Tab-separated table of C-alpha atoms in Angstrom:
chain	number	residue	atom	x	y	z
A	1	MET	CA	104.769	181.345	20.454
A	2	ALA	CA	105.577	183.530	17.447
A	3	SER	CA	105.593	186.603	19.625
A	4	THR	CA	108.197	185.128	22.004
A	5	ILE	CA	110.712	184.472	19.294
A	6	PRO	CA	112.487	187.484	17.709
A	7	LYS	CA	111.241	187.955	14.114
A	8	ARG	CA	114.749	187.818	12.683
A	9	PHE	CA	114.901	184.012	13.646
A	10	HIS	CA	111.382	183.172	12.192
A	11	SER	CA	112.658	182.145	8.745
A	12	ASP	CA	115.308	179.797	10.306
A	13	LEU	CA	112.880	177.861	12.421
A	14	ARG	CA	111.834	174.315	11.529
A	15	PHE	CA	108.842	172.462	13.143
A	16	ILE	CA	108.331	168.762	13.221
A	17	VAL	CA	104.844	167.735	14.075
A	18	VAL	CA	103.973	164.094	14.785
A	19	VAL	CA	100.249	163.347	14.805
A	20	ARG	CA	98.491	160.128	15.876
A	21	GLU	CA	95.017	159.024	15.078
A	22	PRO	CA	93.017	161.107	17.566
A	23	ILE	CA	91.106	158.330	19.264
A	24	ALA	CA	94.305	156.230	19.733
A	25	ARG	CA	96.029	159.431	21.029
A	26	ASP	CA	93.252	160.073	23.495
A	27	LEU	CA	93.249	156.533	24.831
A	28	SER	CA	97.049	156.557	25.016
A	29	TRP	CA	96.945	159.821	27.009
A	30	TRP	CA	94.218	158.492	29.373
A	31	LYS	CA	96.318	155.339	30.034
A	32	MET	CA	99.422	157.434	30.714
A	33	ILE	CA	97.696	159.760	33.155
A	34	ARG	CA	96.121	156.756	34.963
A	35	SER	CA	99.595	155.143	35.190
A	36	GLU	CA	101.251	158.254	36.509
A	37	ASN	CA	98.455	158.660	39.064
A	38	ALA	CA	98.795	154.992	40.071
A	39	ASN	CA	102.607	155.445	40.534
A	40	GLY	CA	101.977	158.259	43.038
A	41	ARG	CA	102.545	161.185	40.672
A	42	ARG	CA	99.157	162.966	41.064
A	43	LEU	CA	98.840	165.090	37.958
A	44	GLU	CA	95.822	166.834	39.346
A	45	LEU	CA	93.707	165.680	36.416
A	46	ASN	CA	90.352	164.049	37.092
A	47	VAL	CA	90.693	160.893	34.987
A	48	SER	CA	87.835	158.404	35.239
A	49	ALA	CA	88.747	154.842	36.060
A	50	ASN	CA	86.735	153.723	33.017
A	51	TYR	CA	87.662	155.037	29.561
A	52	THR	CA	84.034	155.006	28.435
A	53	ASP	CA	83.109	157.361	31.254
A	54	PHE	CA	86.096	159.590	30.475
A	55	VAL	CA	85.086	159.820	26.854
A	56	LEU	CA	81.376	160.518	27.597
A	57	SER	CA	82.326	163.199	30.116
A	58	ASN	CA	84.702	164.986	27.745
A	59	LEU	CA	82.259	164.717	24.822
A	60	ASN	CA	79.588	166.385	27.021
A	61	LYS	CA	82.129	169.103	27.985
A	62	SER	CA	83.045	169.665	24.335
A	63	LEU	CA	79.441	170.759	23.712
A	64	THR	CA	79.689	173.569	26.180
A	65	GLN	CA	83.372	174.602	26.163
A	66	GLN	CA	85.862	175.105	23.415
A	67	HIS	CA	89.294	175.285	25.056
A	68	ALA	CA	92.306	173.250	25.535
A	69	LYS	CA	91.395	171.985	29.004
A	70	ASN	CA	89.297	169.287	27.329
A	71	PRO	CA	91.699	166.473	26.471
A	72	LEU	CA	89.784	165.777	23.292
A	73	HIS	CA	90.767	169.149	21.875
A	74	VAL	CA	94.441	168.089	21.787
A	75	GLY	CA	93.495	165.726	18.951
A	76	LEU	CA	92.111	168.609	16.835
A	77	PHE	CA	95.326	168.775	14.830
A	78	VAL	CA	93.898	170.993	12.099
A	79	GLN	CA	93.403	173.797	14.595
A	80	HIS	CA	96.913	173.518	15.905
A	81	LEU	CA	98.359	173.569	12.345
A	82	GLU	CA	96.153	176.467	11.225
A	83	THR	CA	97.433	178.475	14.244
A	84	LEU	CA	101.066	177.573	13.522
A	85	TRP	CA	100.758	178.408	9.851
A	86	ALA	CA	99.129	181.739	10.581
A	87	HIS	CA	102.522	182.793	11.976
A	88	PHE	CA	105.043	180.613	10.151
A	89	ASN	CA	105.515	179.477	6.544
A	90	ARG	CA	104.079	176.059	5.808
A	91	ALA	CA	107.380	174.914	4.244
A	92	GLN	CA	108.907	175.271	7.690
A	93	THR	CA	106.774	172.392	9.072
A	94	MET	CA	107.114	168.708	8.512
A	95	VAL	CA	104.012	166.791	9.547
A	96	LEU	CA	104.483	163.072	10.169
A	97	SER	CA	102.062	160.281	10.975
A	98	PHE	CA	102.869	158.485	14.274
A	99	ASP	CA	102.055	155.142	12.490
A	100	THR	CA	104.348	155.969	9.518
A	101	LEU	CA	107.120	156.969	11.907
A	102	HIS	CA	106.671	153.759	13.788
A	103	ALA	CA	106.469	151.539	10.698
A	104	ASN	CA	109.199	153.253	8.564
A	105	PHE	CA	111.455	154.564	11.214
A	106	THR	CA	114.703	154.793	9.158
A	107	ASP	CA	113.046	156.453	6.227
A	108	SER	CA	111.241	158.901	8.582
A	109	ILE	CA	114.547	159.772	10.332
A	110	ARG	CA	116.269	160.303	6.924
A	111	ARG	CA	113.474	162.655	5.866
A	112	ILE	CA	113.704	164.538	9.131
A	113	ALA	CA	117.498	164.932	8.799
A	114	SER	CA	117.051	166.221	5.238
A	115	PHE	CA	114.318	168.615	6.349
A	116	LEU	CA	116.599	169.984	9.106
A	117	GLY	CA	119.556	170.166	6.744
A	118	VAL	CA	121.733	167.790	8.619
A	119	ASP	CA	123.583	164.746	7.470
A	120	PHE	CA	121.821	161.425	8.237
A	121	GLN	CA	123.977	159.537	10.729
A	122	PRO	CA	122.439	156.320	12.021
A	123	TRP	CA	123.419	155.783	15.607
A	124	GLU	CA	122.740	152.079	15.823
A	125	LYS	CA	122.257	149.532	13.016
A	126	LYS	CA	120.750	146.140	12.772
A	127	SER	CA	122.311	143.758	10.360
A	128	LYS	CA	120.166	145.069	7.491
A	129	GLY	CA	120.933	148.734	8.106
A	130	GLU	CA	117.666	149.468	9.952
A	131	ILE	CA	117.938	152.032	12.758
A	132	THR	CA	116.826	150.694	16.088
A	133	GLY	CA	115.035	152.882	18.620
A	134	ARG	CA	112.346	152.850	21.317
A	135	ARG	CA	108.989	152.635	19.622
A	136	ALA	CA	105.570	153.159	21.144
A	137	LYS	CA	103.084	150.280	20.929
A	138	SER	CA	100.045	150.588	18.697
A	139	VAL	CA	96.781	150.792	20.563
A	140	PRO	CA	94.975	147.460	20.222
A	141	GLN	CA	91.443	147.785	18.840
A	142	THR	CA	89.996	145.759	21.718
A	143	ASP	CA	90.885	148.602	24.185
A	144	ILE	CA	88.030	150.724	22.921
A	145	ASP	CA	84.349	149.886	23.506
A	146	PRO	CA	82.180	150.267	20.410
A	147	GLU	CA	79.863	153.079	21.641
A	148	PRO	CA	82.415	155.611	22.783
A	149	CYS	CA	84.512	154.805	19.651
A	150	ARG	CA	81.553	155.543	17.464
A	151	LEU	CA	80.962	158.820	19.308
A	152	LEU	CA	84.603	159.839	19.097
A	153	LYS	CA	84.661	159.057	15.383
A	154	ALA	CA	81.731	161.345	14.812
A	155	PHE	CA	83.288	164.022	16.977
A	156	PHE	CA	86.668	163.974	15.159
A	157	LEU	CA	85.338	163.428	11.570
A	158	PRO	CA	84.892	167.065	10.585
A	159	TYR	CA	88.259	167.998	12.068
A	160	ASN	CA	90.044	165.033	10.408
A	161	THR	CA	88.445	165.953	7.086
A	162	ARG	CA	89.724	169.490	7.342
A	163	PHE	CA	93.146	168.119	8.465
A	164	TYR	CA	93.355	165.881	5.272
A	165	GLU	CA	92.366	168.912	3.130
A	166	LEU	CA	94.979	171.062	4.757
A	167	MET	CA	97.604	168.364	4.333
A	168	SER	CA	96.851	168.142	0.597
A	169	MET	CA	97.399	171.851	-0.002
A	170	PRO	CA	100.636	172.983	-1.716
A	171	GLY	CA	103.518	174.493	0.208
A	172	SER	CA	104.841	171.391	2.070
A	173	PRO	CA	108.563	170.972	2.351
A	174	PRO	CA	109.927	168.515	-0.291
A	175	GLU	CA	110.760	165.981	2.351
A	176	GLN	CA	107.135	165.846	3.493
A	177	PRO	CA	105.635	162.425	2.749
A	178	GLN	CA	102.123	162.197	1.539
A	179	PHE	CA	100.043	162.005	4.707
A	180	PRO	CA	98.221	158.667	4.946
A	181	PRO	CA	94.632	158.296	6.265
A	182	PHE	CA	94.453	157.415	9.917
A	183	ALA	CA	93.835	153.803	10.707
A	184	ASP	CA	90.389	153.003	12.164
A	185	PRO	CA	90.945	152.402	15.945
A	186	CYS	CA	87.444	151.059	16.518
A	187	PRO	CA	86.587	147.427	16.901
A	188	THR	CA	85.949	145.673	13.603
A	189	SER	CA	82.240	145.259	14.428
A	190	LEU	CA	81.745	148.965	13.845
A	191	GLN	CA	83.233	149.037	10.305
């Protein structure tokens, strides 16, 4: 991306990255693709009818291939940020948690507006001044079987650990909230 944008604009760019707990993101993506395929929009992706089979297939692929065609690799946020920050200043990027954005929508939008250098102008207000907007639903824990969830947690653990380390390093924009730990998406029997 950096090579496609003239260098003279690089310092003016701002990036907003919203990350979701990787297992919940993967399950949400799988459901979306299945829904699109069911609605007649064949996205030419081989998506198993069963999420457990999908996970096991992609975990097996991840052992032999390291490229973006594996849907699990989309959840390796640390790699995406390291690539971005190799070309752009860290202070140009605001990283938000999907769950925080969902839970604290108004505060998140205020922070984004400040980061972008624009005035905060709520477009709709409830009686208490809370901005309303379309919000994605959280992924219920019951949607994930224990075994694939355990395997996915093990797969993502080293990447999530590096991600938290990266997020704690100096250089964040002042509007950047402290990044919270991801919620555990696995059934409570695994905890």
